[in-house]
Amino acid sequence: MSEASILSFVVGVTGHRDIPKQLCQLVEENVAAQLRSISEMFSSLPIEIVSGLAAGADTLVAEQALALGMKVTAVLPMPAEMYEADFDGEDLERFRTLLVDERVSVTELPVLDSENLDRDHQYVLLKDYLVRRSNLLIALWDGEVTGLAGGTSDVVLSYLGIETNSPNLQKLSRSSNSGDDGNLVISISTPRVWSEYADGEVGFEYLVSEGAEGCLASLIDFPKTIFDRWKNFNSYAAERFSTNGESIVSYDLFSENDPDLVAAANLLNEEFIRADQLAIQNQKRSDMLFKGFGLMAGAMGLLFLVYAKLASMKIFLVAYLVLFAAGYVLFKVGHKRAWFSKHLGYRAFAETIRIRYFLELSGCGDAVDTSGRLKLMKVNRFKGLEWIVDAARCTETLPSLKQNSRGVMETTRRWVEDQSKYFEKKVHHLHAEHERLETIKKLLFFGSFIGTLALIFFKKDLYHLKLAGFDGKTLLVFLMGLLPLWLALWELYQSKMAIRELAWQYSNQAQMFTNALRRLNELQGETCQRAIITDLADSSFAEALQWTVHRYHREHEPPTAG
C-alpha cells in the first residue's frame, strides 16, 4: 500500500471542549469502539482521522486513534502559536504533545491578516474543510443547536446539508432504509460540564438527513446503503493499491513547477494516473467481451446457415451448442467481474481528478462543489458508481492563498487548449469511421438487392452454375442470409458501444473547450479568466457524469413497465 497517496477514508472529528471529567472514560470507550468498528470495514483503504486538535473532543479522539495505530492529521484552524491562546493548563500540554508526535501530520489553515485575526472565520474555514473532505463525521455532541459559527452543531448540520439557522429543527428516530445514501454522522452523546446531564449515560446514534428542511433522522441500525457504498470504495482501493494496470501508459497532468502553486499536485497526479490506468484496463476487457459476443453470434449464425443450406451435419449443431455455452460462460464472467461498470466508474473518477487538478492549479479550487455536483447527478443511486461520491473527496485540498497568472496560463495551455485539440481530433476520427461504416452498409444493402434480382431473373441459370459441389442458387441464398446477419451484428455492436452517443459527447466537449479557449484569449484579467475556467470545469464535470450515467443506463436497462 502506497503511503504517498491522498486516497483514504477520512473520519472528521468535531465536538465539545468541556467534557465532564467523570464521563471522559466512558466517552473514550465509545470512541475506541466506533473507531475499531470503522477499521474492520476497510481491508484495503487507509483510514485517516482529521481533527482540529481543539481541547476536549478533538484531542480525545486523536489520542484514541493513535492508540489504535490509526493515521491522524491535525488541521489547525490557524498557526500553532496563535492557536495556543485557546488552550491552558493540561489541555495545552496535551496539544503540544500531539503536535510533536511523529505519528501526527500537522498542517495549518492560511490566515489572511495575522494582525487582525478573525478567529471565528478561521473556525468556519475548518468546518468547511471537514464538511468537504470527511467521508464520515464523528461528533461528541449533546444534541443542542447553539447557532455558533464553526461550533459543533454547525459542523454536524452543515455536514448533513441541513440549514443551521432552521427555526424548527426536528429529529426523528427510525430504522435505516434504502434511501439513506447521503452523509453519515456517528454522534456520541456527550453532555457538557454545565449540563444537568453531566453525570448521565454515554451512548451513540447514527444521524442522517431526513431530506426535509430542518429535519434529521436518528437511526437504530447502520445504513446498509452506506455500508455497500463504502464496501465498493474499499474494492476500488484494493485495485488502486495493487499492480493492476501499472504497465499501461497514462497521460501525465504533472509539471515540475506545479507544486509551487498546488502543494498536493504530485499526489493528485498519482491518483489520476492510477484511476486512468484502471479505467483503460477495464475498458479493454469490456470491449474484448463485447467483441467476443459479436464474433460468437456471427459464428453461430454462420454454422446454422451452413447446416440449413449447405450440409446437414451434426458437427455444425454441436459447434453451435459449444459456442452458445461459451457465450454463457463469458456472460457470467463479465457480469461477475463488472468490467463495464468499473470502466465507467474509474473513468468518471479520473475525469473528476483531472478537473480538480486544473481548478487547483488555476486558483479556483473552492469554486466547484465536487460532492454537490455528484449528488446532483444522483451518481450515488447507481450500483457500482456510488463509491465515487466518497473517493472524490480526496481531491478536496486545503484552502490556499496562492493565486497568480502563471497558474491560469498553465491551465489554459495544458488543459483547455490540450482538451480542445484532443476532442476535435476524436470528432474527426469518429466521423471518418462513421463514413467508412456507412459505405460498408450501403454495399451490403446493394449486394442484397443485386442478389434478389439475380434470384428473380436468373434462377434457372443459377441451378446450372456449380461451385465447390453446390449450385449457384444455394450459394447465393446462403450469402444473402449472411448479409443481414453481419449487418444486424454490427448494428448491435454499435448500439452496445454507444458509438453515436460518443461522437455526440466528443462534439459537445470540443465545442465547450474551443469556446472557452477563445474567451480566455480574448478577455484580459485574471478574475475574468478564472470565472471562465470555473464555468468550463462545471460544464465539463456535468458532461462527463452525464455520459457515465447514460452509458450505465444503456447497460442496465430497467424492466419495461406494464
Coordinates of N, CA and C in Angstrom, one line a residue, residues 65 73 78 101 106 170 191 218 229 252 269 277 352 417 428 451 470 509 549 555 557:
A65 N -7.3 7.3 18.5 CA -7.0 6.9 17.2 C -5.5 6.4 17.1
T73 N -4.3 13.2 11.2 CA -3.9 14.5 10.5 C -4.5 15.6 11.3
M78 N -5.5 27.8 12.5 CA -4.6 28.9 12.4 C -3.2 28.5 12.8
D101 N 4.2 14.7 18.1 CA 4.2 13.2 17.9 C 4.4 12.9 16.4
V106 N 0.8 17.4 10.7 CA 0.2 18.7 11.1 C 0.2 19.7 9.9
Q170 N -36.0 19.3 13.7 CA -36.7 18.1 14.2 C -35.8 16.9 14.0
P191 N -22.6 15.1 27.2 CA -23.0 16.3 27.9 C -21.9 17.2 28.2
S218 N -32.4 9.9 13.4 CA -31.6 9.1 14.3 C -31.9 7.6 14.0
R229 N -21.8 1.2 -0.2 CA -21.1 2.3 -0.9 C -19.6 2.2 -0.4
D252 N 0.0 12.2 -18.3 CA 0.5 12.8 -17.1 C 0.1 14.3 -17.0
N269 N -1.8 14.0 -9.1 CA -1.4 13.4 -10.4 C -1.3 11.9 -10.3
Q277 N -5.3 4.4 -15.5 CA -4.8 3.1 -15.9 C -5.9 2.0 -15.7
T352 N -12.8 13.4 -12.9 CA -13.1 14.3 -11.7 C -11.7 14.8 -11.2
E417 N -6.6 24.2 -23.9 CA -6.1 24.1 -25.3 C -5.9 22.6 -25.6
H428 N -13.2 14.2 -35.5 CA -12.8 13.9 -36.9 C -12.6 12.4 -37.1
G451 N -28.6 -9.6 -55.3 CA -28.8 -11.0 -55.1 C -30.3 -11.3 -55.3
F470 N -21.7 -27.2 -55.0 CA -23.0 -26.6 -54.7 C -23.5 -25.8 -55.9
Q509 N -18.0 18.3 -26.1 CA -16.8 18.7 -25.4 C -15.9 19.6 -26.2
V549 N -23.6 8.3 -16.7 CA -24.9 7.8 -16.3 C -25.7 7.3 -17.5
E555 N -26.4 -0.1 -20.2 CA -26.0 -1.4 -19.8 C -27.0 -2.0 -18.9
E557 N -30.6 -1.6 -18.3 CA -32.0 -1.2 -18.7 C -32.9 -1.8 -17.6

